Coordinates of C-alpha atoms in Angstrom, one line a residue:
X29 CA 50.6 -101.4 11.2
X30 CA 52.2 -104.7 12.4
X31 CA 53.8 -105.4 15.7
X32 CA 56.4 -108.2 15.8
X33 CA 58.0 -109.6 19.0
X34 CA 61.1 -111.8 18.6
X35 CA 61.4 -115.3 20.2
X36 CA 63.7 -114.2 23.0
X37 CA 61.3 -111.6 24.2
X38 CA 64.1 -108.9 24.1
X39 CA 63.1 -106.9 21.1
X40 CA 59.9 -105.1 20.2
X41 CA 59.8 -104.1 16.5
X42 CA 57.1 -101.8 15.1
X43 CA 56.7 -102.1 11.4
X44 CA 54.3 -101.1 8.6
X45 CA 53.2 -103.3 5.7
X46 CA 54.4 -102.0 2.4
X47 CA 52.7 -102.1 -1.0
X48 CA 54.6 -105.1 -2.1
X49 CA 53.7 -107.1 1.0
X50 CA 57.0 -106.5 2.8
X51 CA 57.6 -104.8 6.2
X52 CA 59.1 -101.4 6.7
X53 CA 60.6 -101.0 10.2
X54 CA 59.4 -97.9 12.0
X55 CA 60.9 -98.4 15.4
X56 CA 62.7 -101.0 17.6
X57 CA 62.3 -100.9 21.3
X58 CA 64.5 -103.0 23.7
X59 CA 62.4 -104.6 26.4
X60 CA 62.9 -107.0 29.3
X61 CA 59.5 -108.5 28.7
X62 CA 56.3 -107.7 26.7
X63 CA 53.2 -108.8 28.6
X64 CA 49.6 -108.9 27.9
X65 CA 48.2 -108.5 31.4
X66 CA 49.0 -106.6 34.6
X67 CA 49.6 -109.8 36.4
X68 CA 52.2 -111.0 33.9
X69 CA 54.1 -107.7 34.2
X70 CA 54.2 -107.8 38.0
X71 CA 55.3 -111.5 38.1
X72 CA 58.4 -110.9 36.0
X73 CA 61.4 -111.5 38.3
X74 CA 63.6 -109.1 36.6
X75 CA 61.1 -106.3 36.0
X76 CA 62.9 -103.2 34.9
X77 CA 62.2 -99.6 35.9
X78 CA 60.6 -99.0 32.5
X79 CA 58.9 -101.4 30.1
X80 CA 56.1 -101.5 27.5
X81 CA 53.1 -103.7 27.8
X82 CA 49.6 -104.2 26.4
X83 CA 47.2 -103.9 29.3
X84 CA 43.5 -104.3 29.9
X85 CA 42.4 -100.6 30.6
X86 CA 39.7 -101.8 33.0
X87 CA 42.5 -103.1 35.3
X88 CA 44.2 -99.7 35.5
X89 CA 43.6 -97.1 38.2
X90 CA 43.2 -93.6 36.7
X91 CA 45.1 -91.1 38.9
X92 CA 43.8 -87.6 39.7
X93 CA 44.9 -85.5 36.8
X94 CA 45.9 -81.8 36.5
X95 CA 43.3 -81.8 33.6
X96 CA 39.9 -81.4 35.2
X97 CA 38.0 -82.1 32.0
X98 CA 39.1 -85.6 31.2
X99 CA 35.8 -87.4 31.7
X100 CA 33.8 -84.5 30.2
X101 CA 35.9 -84.3 27.1
X102 CA 35.2 -87.8 25.9
X103 CA 33.2 -86.8 22.8
X104 CA 31.6 -89.5 20.7
X105 CA 34.0 -89.0 17.8
X106 CA 37.0 -89.6 20.1
X107 CA 35.5 -92.8 21.6
X108 CA 34.5 -94.0 18.1
X109 CA 38.0 -93.5 16.9
X110 CA 39.5 -95.5 19.8
X111 CA 37.0 -98.2 19.2
X112 CA 37.9 -98.4 15.5
X113 CA 41.7 -98.0 15.7
X114 CA 42.5 -98.7 19.3
X115 CA 44.9 -96.5 21.4
X116 CA 47.8 -95.5 19.1
X117 CA 49.9 -93.6 21.6
X118 CA 51.0 -95.6 24.7
X119 CA 49.8 -94.2 28.0
X120 CA 52.2 -93.6 30.9
X121 CA 51.6 -96.0 33.8
X122 CA 53.2 -95.9 37.3
X123 CA 53.7 -99.2 39.2
X124 CA 53.0 -98.5 42.9
X125 CA 54.7 -100.3 45.8
X126 CA 51.7 -102.6 46.3
X127 CA 51.7 -103.5 42.6
X128 CA 48.8 -101.3 41.5
X129 CA 49.2 -99.7 38.1
X130 CA 48.1 -96.1 38.0
X131 CA 47.6 -94.1 34.8
X132 CA 49.6 -90.9 35.1
X133 CA 49.4 -89.6 31.5
X134 CA 46.7 -90.8 29.1
X135 CA 43.6 -90.3 31.2
X136 CA 41.3 -89.6 28.3
X137 CA 42.7 -92.5 26.2
X138 CA 42.2 -94.9 29.0
X139 CA 38.7 -93.8 29.8
X140 CA 37.8 -93.8 26.1
X141 CA 39.2 -97.4 25.7
X142 CA 37.1 -98.6 28.6
X143 CA 34.0 -97.0 27.2
X144 CA 34.7 -98.4 23.7
X145 CA 35.2 -101.9 25.1
X146 CA 38.8 -102.1 23.9
X147 CA 40.5 -105.2 25.4
X148 CA 44.0 -103.8 25.7
X149 CA 46.0 -100.6 25.2
X150 CA 49.7 -100.0 24.9
X151 CA 51.4 -98.7 28.0
X152 CA 54.8 -97.5 29.2
X153 CA 55.3 -98.6 32.8
X154 CA 57.7 -96.9 35.2
X155 CA 58.3 -97.4 38.8
X156 CA 56.9 -95.0 41.4
X157 CA 59.3 -92.5 43.0
X158 CA 59.3 -91.1 46.5
X159 CA 58.5 -87.6 45.3
X160 CA 54.8 -86.7 45.5
X161 CA 55.5 -83.7 43.2
X162 CA 56.6 -86.0 40.3
X163 CA 53.0 -86.7 39.4
X164 CA 52.2 -83.1 38.9
X165 CA 55.5 -82.4 37.0
X166 CA 55.0 -85.3 34.6
X167 CA 51.3 -84.5 34.0
X168 CA 52.0 -80.8 33.4
X169 CA 54.8 -81.6 31.0
X170 CA 52.8 -84.3 29.2
X171 CA 49.9 -81.9 28.6
X172 CA 51.8 -78.7 28.0
X173 CA 54.3 -80.1 25.5
X174 CA 51.7 -81.7 23.3
X175 CA 51.1 -79.4 20.3
X176 CA 47.5 -79.6 19.0
X177 CA 47.0 -80.3 15.3
X178 CA 46.2 -77.0 13.6
X179 CA 43.4 -76.6 11.0
X180 CA 46.1 -75.9 8.4
X181 CA 47.6 -79.4 9.2
X182 CA 44.1 -80.9 8.8
X183 CA 43.8 -79.2 5.4
X184 CA 47.0 -80.8 4.2
X185 CA 46.1 -84.2 5.7
X186 CA 42.6 -84.3 4.2
X187 CA 44.0 -83.2 0.8
X188 CA 46.5 -86.1 0.8
X189 CA 43.7 -88.5 1.7
X190 CA 41.6 -87.1 -1.1
X191 CA 44.4 -87.5 -3.6
X192 CA 44.5 -91.2 -2.6
X193 CA 40.9 -91.4 -3.8
X194 CA 38.9 -91.0 -0.6
X195 CA 35.8 -88.8 -0.8
X196 CA 34.9 -86.2 1.8
X197 CA 32.3 -88.7 3.2
X198 CA 34.9 -91.5 3.4
X199 CA 37.5 -89.2 5.1
X200 CA 34.9 -88.0 7.6
X201 CA 34.0 -91.6 8.4
X202 CA 37.7 -92.7 8.8
X203 CA 38.8 -89.8 11.0
X204 CA 35.5 -89.4 12.8
X205 CA 35.1 -85.8 11.9
X206 CA 31.9 -84.0 10.7
X207 CA 31.7 -84.2 6.9
X208 CA 31.1 -80.4 6.8
X209 CA 34.5 -79.8 8.3
X210 CA 36.2 -82.2 6.0
X211 CA 34.5 -80.6 3.0
X212 CA 35.6 -77.1 4.2
X213 CA 39.2 -78.3 4.5
X214 CA 39.1 -79.7 1.0
X215 CA 37.7 -76.4 -0.3
X216 CA 40.5 -74.5 1.3
X217 CA 43.0 -76.9 -0.1
X218 CA 41.9 -75.9 -3.6
X219 CA 42.2 -72.2 -2.9
X220 CA 45.9 -71.5 -2.8
X221 CA 45.8 -67.9 -1.4
X222 CA 43.4 -68.9 1.3
X223 CA 45.5 -71.9 2.2
X224 CA 48.6 -69.8 2.6
X225 CA 46.7 -67.3 4.9
X226 CA 45.2 -70.1 7.0
X227 CA 48.6 -71.6 7.6
X228 CA 50.5 -68.3 8.2
X229 CA 47.8 -66.7 10.4
X230 CA 46.7 -70.0 12.0
X231 CA 43.1 -69.4 11.1
X232 CA 40.2 -71.9 11.7
X233 CA 38.5 -73.9 8.9
X234 CA 35.4 -71.6 9.3
X235 CA 37.5 -68.5 8.8
X236 CA 39.3 -70.0 5.9
X237 CA 36.1 -71.1 4.2
X238 CA 34.9 -67.4 4.3
X239 CA 38.2 -66.2 2.7
X240 CA 38.0 -68.9 0.0
X241 CA 34.5 -67.6 -0.9
X242 CA 36.0 -64.3 -2.0
X243 CA 39.3 -65.4 -3.4
X244 CA 38.2 -64.2 -6.9
X245 CA 37.9 -60.6 -5.6
X246 CA 41.4 -59.4 -4.6
X247 CA 40.2 -56.2 -2.9
X248 CA 37.5 -58.0 -0.8
X249 CA 39.9 -60.9 -0.1
X250 CA 42.6 -58.5 1.2
X251 CA 40.1 -56.7 3.4
X252 CA 38.7 -59.9 4.9
X253 CA 42.2 -61.3 5.4
X254 CA 43.0 -58.2 7.5
X255 CA 39.8 -58.7 9.5
X256 CA 40.4 -62.4 10.1
X257 CA 43.9 -61.8 11.2
X258 CA 43.4 -58.7 13.4
X259 CA 39.7 -58.6 14.2
X260 CA 38.4 -62.1 13.9
X261 CA 35.2 -61.4 15.9
X262 CA 34.1 -59.0 13.2
X263 CA 34.7 -61.4 10.3
X264 CA 31.1 -62.7 10.1
X265 CA 29.7 -59.2 9.8
X266 CA 32.3 -58.0 7.3
X267 CA 31.8 -61.2 5.2
X268 CA 28.0 -60.7 5.1
X269 CA 28.4 -57.1 4.0
X270 CA 30.6 -58.3 1.2
X271 CA 28.1 -61.0 0.2
X272 CA 25.3 -58.4 0.2
X273 CA 27.4 -56.0 -1.9
X274 CA 28.2 -58.8 -4.4
X275 CA 24.5 -59.7 -4.7
X276 CA 23.6 -56.0 -5.3
X277 CA 26.3 -55.7 -7.9
X278 CA 25.0 -58.9 -9.6
X279 CA 21.5 -57.6 -9.6
X280 CA 22.5 -54.3 -11.0
X281 CA 24.5 -56.0 -13.8
X282 CA 21.5 -58.2 -14.6
X283 CA 19.1 -55.2 -14.9
X284 CA 21.6 -53.2 -17.0
X285 CA 22.0 -56.2 -19.3
X286 CA 18.2 -56.6 -19.7
X287 CA 17.8 -52.9 -20.5
X288 CA 20.6 -53.0 -23.0
X289 CA 19.1 -56.0 -24.8
X290 CA 15.8 -54.2 -24.9
X291 CA 17.4 -51.2 -26.6
X292 CA 17.0 -48.8 -23.7
X293 CA 19.8 -46.3 -23.2
X294 CA 21.4 -46.9 -19.8
X295 CA 22.7 -43.8 -18.0
X296 CA 26.0 -44.1 -16.1
X297 CA 25.0 -41.6 -13.5
X298 CA 21.7 -40.5 -11.9
X299 CA 20.6 -37.1 -13.2
X300 CA 20.6 -34.2 -10.8
X301 CA 17.4 -32.8 -9.4
X302 CA 18.0 -29.5 -11.1
X303 CA 18.9 -30.9 -14.5
X304 CA 17.2 -28.7 -17.1
X305 CA 16.9 -31.4 -19.7
X306 CA 16.9 -34.8 -18.2
X307 CA 13.7 -35.5 -16.1
X308 CA 12.4 -38.5 -14.3
X309 CA 9.3 -40.0 -15.9
X310 CA 7.5 -39.7 -12.5
X311 CA 7.7 -35.9 -12.9
X312 CA 6.4 -35.9 -16.5
X313 CA 2.9 -36.1 -17.9
X314 CA 1.4 -36.9 -21.3
X315 CA -0.8 -34.6 -23.3
X316 CA -3.8 -35.4 -21.1
X317 CA -1.9 -34.6 -17.9
X318 CA -1.5 -38.3 -16.9
X319 CA 1.9 -39.4 -15.4
X320 CA 4.1 -41.1 -18.0
X321 CA 5.0 -44.8 -17.6
X322 CA 8.0 -46.6 -19.0
X323 CA 5.8 -48.6 -21.4
X324 CA 4.2 -45.5 -22.8
X325 CA 7.5 -43.6 -23.1
X326 CA 9.3 -46.5 -24.7
X327 CA 9.1 -45.1 -28.2
X328 CA 10.4 -41.6 -27.2
X329 CA 13.9 -40.9 -28.6
X330 CA 14.8 -39.7 -25.1
X331 CA 13.8 -42.9 -23.4
X332 CA 16.6 -43.9 -20.9
X333 CA 17.1 -45.5 -17.5
X334 CA 19.4 -45.4 -14.6
X335 CA 20.0 -48.5 -12.5
X336 CA 19.9 -47.7 -8.8
X337 CA 22.4 -49.7 -6.7
X338 CA 20.7 -49.3 -3.4
X339 CA 17.8 -51.8 -3.6
X340 CA 18.6 -52.4 -7.3
X341 CA 15.9 -51.2 -9.7
X342 CA 15.6 -49.3 -13.0
X343 CA 14.5 -45.7 -12.8
X344 CA 13.3 -44.2 -16.0
X345 CA 14.0 -40.8 -17.5
X346 CA 13.6 -38.7 -20.6
X347 CA 16.9 -37.2 -21.7
X348 CA 15.3 -34.1 -23.2
X349 CA 11.8 -33.7 -21.8
X350 CA 11.1 -30.3 -23.3
X351 CA 12.3 -31.1 -26.8
X352 CA 10.3 -34.3 -26.8
X353 CA 7.1 -32.4 -26.0
X354 CA 6.5 -33.5 -22.4
X355 CA 5.0 -31.4 -19.7
X356 CA 5.5 -31.4 -16.0
X357 CA 3.2 -33.6 -14.0
X358 CA 0.6 -31.7 -12.0
X359 CA 1.6 -31.9 -8.3
X360 CA -1.2 -30.4 -6.2
X361 CA -2.3 -28.2 -9.0
X362 CA 1.2 -27.0 -9.9
X363 CA 2.5 -27.2 -13.5
X364 CA 6.1 -26.7 -12.5
X365 CA 8.5 -29.2 -11.0
X366 CA 9.5 -28.6 -7.4
X367 CA 12.7 -29.4 -5.6
X368 CA 16.2 -28.1 -5.9
X369 CA 19.8 -29.1 -5.7
X370 CA 20.8 -30.9 -2.5
X371 CA 23.3 -29.3 -0.2
X372 CA 26.5 -31.0 0.7
X373 CA 25.2 -31.7 4.2
X374 CA 22.0 -33.3 2.8
X375 CA 24.1 -35.4 0.4
X376 CA 26.3 -36.6 3.3
X377 CA 23.2 -37.4 5.4
X378 CA 21.7 -39.3 2.5
X379 CA 24.9 -41.3 2.0
X380 CA 25.0 -42.2 5.7
X381 CA 21.4 -43.4 5.6
X382 CA 22.1 -45.6 2.6
X383 CA 25.3 -47.0 4.0
X384 CA 23.9 -47.7 7.5
X385 CA 20.7 -49.2 6.0
X386 CA 22.9 -51.6 4.0
X387 CA 25.0 -52.3 7.1
X388 CA 21.9 -53.0 9.2
X389 CA 20.6 -55.5 6.6
X390 CA 23.9 -57.4 6.6
X391 CA 24.1 -57.4 10.4
X392 CA 20.5 -58.6 10.5
X393 CA 21.5 -61.7 8.5
X394 CA 24.4 -62.5 10.9
X395 CA 22.4 -61.7 14.0
X396 CA 19.5 -64.0 13.1
X397 CA 21.9 -66.8 12.1
X398 CA 23.4 -66.4 15.6
X399 CA 20.0 -66.5 17.2
X400 CA 19.2 -69.8 15.4
X401 CA 22.4 -71.3 16.9
X402 CA 21.4 -69.9 20.3
X403 CA 18.0 -71.5 20.0
X404 CA 19.6 -74.9 19.7
X405 CA 21.2 -74.6 23.2
X406 CA 20.4 -77.2 25.8
X407 CA 20.8 -74.8 28.7
X408 CA 20.2 -71.1 29.2
X409 CA 22.8 -68.4 30.2
X410 CA 23.1 -67.8 33.9
X411 CA 21.4 -64.4 33.8
X412 CA 18.5 -65.6 31.6
X413 CA 15.9 -65.3 34.4
X414 CA 16.6 -61.5 34.7
X415 CA 16.3 -61.2 30.9
X416 CA 12.9 -63.0 30.9
X417 CA 11.6 -60.9 33.7
X418 CA 12.6 -57.7 31.8
X419 CA 11.1 -59.0 28.5
X420 CA 7.7 -59.8 30.1
X421 CA 7.6 -56.4 31.8
X422 CA 9.0 -54.1 29.0
X423 CA 8.1 -56.0 25.8
X424 CA 4.6 -57.1 26.5
X425 CA 3.3 -55.5 23.3
X426 CA 6.0 -57.3 21.2
X427 CA 5.2 -60.6 22.8
X428 CA 1.4 -60.1 22.3
X429 CA 1.9 -59.2 18.6
X430 CA 4.2 -62.2 18.1
X431 CA 1.6 -64.5 19.7
X432 CA -1.2 -63.3 17.3
X433 CA 1.2 -64.2 14.5
X434 CA 1.8 -67.7 15.8
X435 CA 5.4 -66.9 17.0
X436 CA 6.5 -67.5 13.4
X437 CA 10.0 -66.1 13.9
X438 CA 10.5 -68.1 17.2
X439 CA 9.3 -71.3 15.3
X440 CA 11.8 -70.6 12.6
X441 CA 14.7 -70.2 15.1
X442 CA 13.7 -73.4 16.9
X443 CA 13.3 -75.3 13.6
X444 CA 9.5 -76.0 14.2
X445 CA 6.9 -76.1 11.5
X446 CA 3.1 -75.9 11.4
X447 CA 0.5 -77.3 9.0
X448 CA 0.2 -75.4 5.7
X449 CA -3.5 -74.8 6.4
X450 CA -5.3 -73.7 9.5
X451 CA -5.1 -70.9 12.0
X452 CA -1.4 -69.9 12.3
X453 CA -1.7 -68.5 15.8
X454 CA -3.3 -71.6 17.1
X455 CA -1.0 -74.1 15.4
X456 CA 2.1 -71.9 16.1
X457 CA 1.4 -71.9 19.8
X458 CA 0.6 -75.6 19.8
X459 CA 3.8 -76.8 18.2
X460 CA 5.8 -74.6 20.7
X461 CA 3.9 -75.9 23.7
X462 CA 4.4 -79.5 22.4
X463 CA 8.1 -78.9 22.2
X464 CA 8.1 -77.5 25.7
X465 CA 6.3 -80.6 27.1
X466 CA 9.0 -82.9 25.5
X467 CA 11.9 -80.8 26.9
X468 CA 13.9 -80.9 30.1
X469 CA 13.3 -77.8 32.4
X470 CA 16.6 -76.4 31.2
X471 CA 15.7 -76.8 27.5
X472 CA 12.3 -75.3 28.2
X473 CA 13.9 -72.2 29.5
X474 CA 15.9 -71.8 26.3
X475 CA 12.6 -72.1 24.3
X476 CA 11.0 -69.4 26.5
X477 CA 14.0 -67.1 26.0
X478 CA 13.9 -67.8 22.2
X479 CA 10.2 -66.7 22.1
X480 CA 11.1 -63.4 23.8
X481 CA 14.2 -62.8 21.7
X482 CA 12.2 -63.5 18.5
X483 CA 9.4 -61.1 19.5
X484 CA 11.9 -58.3 20.0
X485 CA 13.9 -59.1 17.0
X486 CA 10.9 -59.1 14.7
X487 CA 10.2 -55.5 15.3
X488 CA 13.7 -54.3 14.5
X489 CA 14.6 -52.9 11.1
X490 CA 16.5 -50.2 9.3
X491 CA 14.7 -47.7 11.5
X492 CA 16.3 -49.2 14.6
X493 CA 19.8 -47.7 14.0
X494 CA 18.2 -44.2 13.6
X495 CA 15.6 -44.4 16.3
X496 CA 16.7 -47.2 18.5
X497 CA 15.0 -47.1 22.0
X498 CA 16.3 -48.1 25.4
X499 CA 14.5 -51.4 24.8
X500 CA 16.5 -52.0 21.6
X501 CA 19.7 -51.1 23.4
X502 CA 19.0 -53.6 26.2
X503 CA 18.2 -56.3 23.7
X504 CA 21.4 -55.8 21.8
X505 CA 23.5 -55.6 25.0
X506 CA 21.9 -58.9 26.2
X507 CA 23.0 -60.6 23.0
X508 CA 26.5 -59.2 23.3
X509 CA 26.7 -60.4 26.9
X510 CA 25.7 -63.9 25.7
X511 CA 28.5 -64.0 23.1
X512 CA 27.2 -62.2 20.0
X513 CA 29.6 -59.7 18.4
X514 CA 27.9 -56.4 17.6
X515 CA 28.6 -54.7 14.3
X516 CA 29.4 -51.0 14.1
X517 CA 25.8 -50.1 13.1
X518 CA 24.4 -52.1 16.0
X519 CA 26.8 -50.4 18.4
X520 CA 25.4 -47.1 17.0
X521 CA 22.0 -48.1 18.5
X522 CA 23.6 -48.3 22.0
X523 CA 25.4 -44.9 21.5
X524 CA 22.3 -43.1 20.5
X525 CA 20.2 -44.7 23.2
X526 CA 22.7 -43.8 25.8
X527 CA 22.8 -40.2 24.5
X528 CA 19.1 -39.8 24.7
X529 CA 19.1 -41.3 28.2
X530 CA 21.7 -38.9 29.3
X531 CA 19.8 -35.9 27.9
X532 CA 16.6 -37.1 29.6
X533 CA 18.4 -37.5 32.9
X534 CA 19.9 -34.0 32.5
X535 CA 16.5 -32.5 31.8
X536 CA 15.0 -34.3 34.9
X537 CA 17.8 -33.0 37.0
X538 CA 17.3 -29.5 35.7
X539 CA 13.6 -29.6 36.6
X540 CA 14.5 -30.9 40.1
X541 CA 16.8 -28.0 40.6
X542 CA 14.0 -25.4 40.1
X543 CA 11.4 -26.2 42.8
X544 CA 11.1 -22.6 43.9
X545 CA 10.3 -21.3 40.5
X546 CA 7.7 -24.0 40.0
X547 CA 6.2 -23.2 43.4
X548 CA 6.0 -19.5 42.6
X549 CA 4.3 -20.2 39.4
X550 CA 1.8 -22.4 41.1
X551 CA 1.2 -19.8 43.7
X552 CA 0.6 -17.1 41.2
X553 CA -2.0 -19.2 39.4
X554 CA -3.7 -20.0 42.7
X555 CA -3.8 -16.4 43.7
X556 CA -5.6 -15.2 40.5
X557 CA -9.1 -14.1 40.9
X558 CA -11.3 -16.8 39.4
X559 CA -13.8 -14.2 38.4
X560 CA -11.4 -12.9 35.8
X561 CA -12.1 -16.1 33.8
X562 CA -15.9 -16.0 34.1
X563 CA -17.6 -16.0 30.8
X564 CA -20.4 -13.5 30.0

């Protein structure tokens, strides 16, 4: 962009250089005087009530602002942008009666320019008024009326820059944004359905990236769109479950393809327990009474397999065991097969176990990814001392077991590694203590919390949702209090733990309400003649 000032000092023309070397006028501003310094502006004999000037930001006085985070919000990317491109939007400056120039709007831009060493910034100067409330009115309006750039806008802008030949790396460098975010925006730009949802529902780049991942699956895409729009906190969990389901389906397809190529008959449904003809190889024996294996049974005309979806694997069967001359495997001396048809209640319970086990594995992936982000914190949550005291008192066994294993999960969360050879417990503890020595006290506390969290996390598994203890419930409630969103199956742990606690409390109360009965019983025992129990 080019700025041109005419010879009379009355016009300020802002123009952009065109491709053919000409100038395209963007705006013309009428001024009494364009100045380069505060002194020049104040020396003008006919200084107007409003004018534009380029001013050294170090000479300005930054007023108290209704925004309390001005200094703290000077992130490195913003300062780097100002250093590279300067301040593009003029700040609002108020000339006081004594000639001092105060920044009323543009606090962050001014401070960033000072930190970046920028020599001058554009400013719009107005005269001070007698109303003390004017400052608050102007600052509130200036902050409230500024619409932030949405992530959908960024998708469009980055796409246009890419069409101009800029790579994701070049775009990231030019706009001082993380390359990962630029790459995410470009991915969304190529996924038309996702792009529309991001724009209409005002989703973030991270949310859009998840949707783009499943755009080739209309059913899953529709479900995740509903979650992102109405229940965004659950999106990570729902997306992970979809990923796991997709991986299982892919594994099942691979196993079925391998079986088909090998000439094995693939069953579409798992045979029932009480099927009179189709029997599992595990329940069949050869002529010598040995259990049949898939390799041994391969030449049998009834050789077949069913591919299990839960923990994908091939389960082998004989489609007509009796006709093919097989006998029942001898279980505990029995020559007949045991078992029977499952009841509807048993089937429902089995389905619940399978579904919740899958849900737990998906939640585990999301939870441990969250723990890794937590472990990177510089400061601990406010109530962390209470958590640490509880962990030491209630989870000593978990901490001890983790210590003998060299705190491997804690090291993984903290991004620490140990030598490939040597005693893991020794080296594991050493790399953690080394990290603590190099840390600030606040960071050291985060490391200590991570050690405790990892020790508790490592003992969790699919059994936790069924038999979760009060300790498990406290652990998950702590994570939720620190910002982690619990999935439905994790919430089930809390529900069951609370139910058991209530039942235990009720039982304790019942016992407390029966002191007379207990006393009577004790009395009856005490009054018995001890000689009645003498042995001959």
